[in-house]
XYZ file of C-alpha atoms in Angstrom:
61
model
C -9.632 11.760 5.293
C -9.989 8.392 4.014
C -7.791 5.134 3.653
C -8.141 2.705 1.130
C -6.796 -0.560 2.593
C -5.769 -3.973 1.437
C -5.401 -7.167 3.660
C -4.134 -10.163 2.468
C -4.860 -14.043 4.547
C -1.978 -14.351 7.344
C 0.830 -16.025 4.904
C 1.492 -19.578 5.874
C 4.701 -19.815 4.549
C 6.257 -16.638 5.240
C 5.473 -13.067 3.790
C 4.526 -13.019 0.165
C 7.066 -13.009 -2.854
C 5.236 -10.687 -4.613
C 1.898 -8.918 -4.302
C -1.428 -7.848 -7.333
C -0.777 -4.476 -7.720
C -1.886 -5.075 -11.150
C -5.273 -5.813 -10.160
C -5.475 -2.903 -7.708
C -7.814 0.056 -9.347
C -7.009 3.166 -9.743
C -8.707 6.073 -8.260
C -9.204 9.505 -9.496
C -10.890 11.075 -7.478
C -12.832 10.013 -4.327
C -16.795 9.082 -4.755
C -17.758 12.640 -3.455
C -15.421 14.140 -6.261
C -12.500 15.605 -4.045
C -8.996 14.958 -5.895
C -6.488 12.470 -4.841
C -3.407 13.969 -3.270
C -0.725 14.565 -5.626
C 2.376 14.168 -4.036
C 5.623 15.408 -5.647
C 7.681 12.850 -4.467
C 7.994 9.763 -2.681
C 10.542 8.294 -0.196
C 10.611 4.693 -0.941
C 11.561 2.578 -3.813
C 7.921 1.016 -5.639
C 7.323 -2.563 -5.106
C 9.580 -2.606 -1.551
C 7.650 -3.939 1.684
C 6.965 -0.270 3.275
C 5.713 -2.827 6.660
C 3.596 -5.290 8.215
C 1.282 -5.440 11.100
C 3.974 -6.621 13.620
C 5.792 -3.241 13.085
C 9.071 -5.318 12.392
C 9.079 -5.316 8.695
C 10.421 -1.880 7.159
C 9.251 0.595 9.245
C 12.494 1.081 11.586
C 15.448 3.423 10.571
């Protein structure tokens, strides 16, 4: 399994208002040609904080 990951500097002023997901590639396929998963579905709303590294942020339900 692999993880693509993206961190961002520690905000200064508070969590970012909005984030580059424009600029973020996107994959096909992994460099030793597996396939992506290609999930039916998804249970969150695009664009919405899913959480942070303190755990507080979106992750509780």
């Amino acid at each position: 399994m692999k993880i693509l990951c993206v961190l961002y500097d520690d905000p200064k002023d508070g969590m970012p208002k909005n984030y580059p997901l424009s600029e973020l590639p996107e994959l096909k396929k992994y460099p030793d040609g597996m396939t992506l998963p290609t999930p039916k579905a998804i249970d969150f709303t695009p664009g919405e904080l899913l959480g942070c590294v303190s755990g507080e942020l979106g992750l509780r339900k």
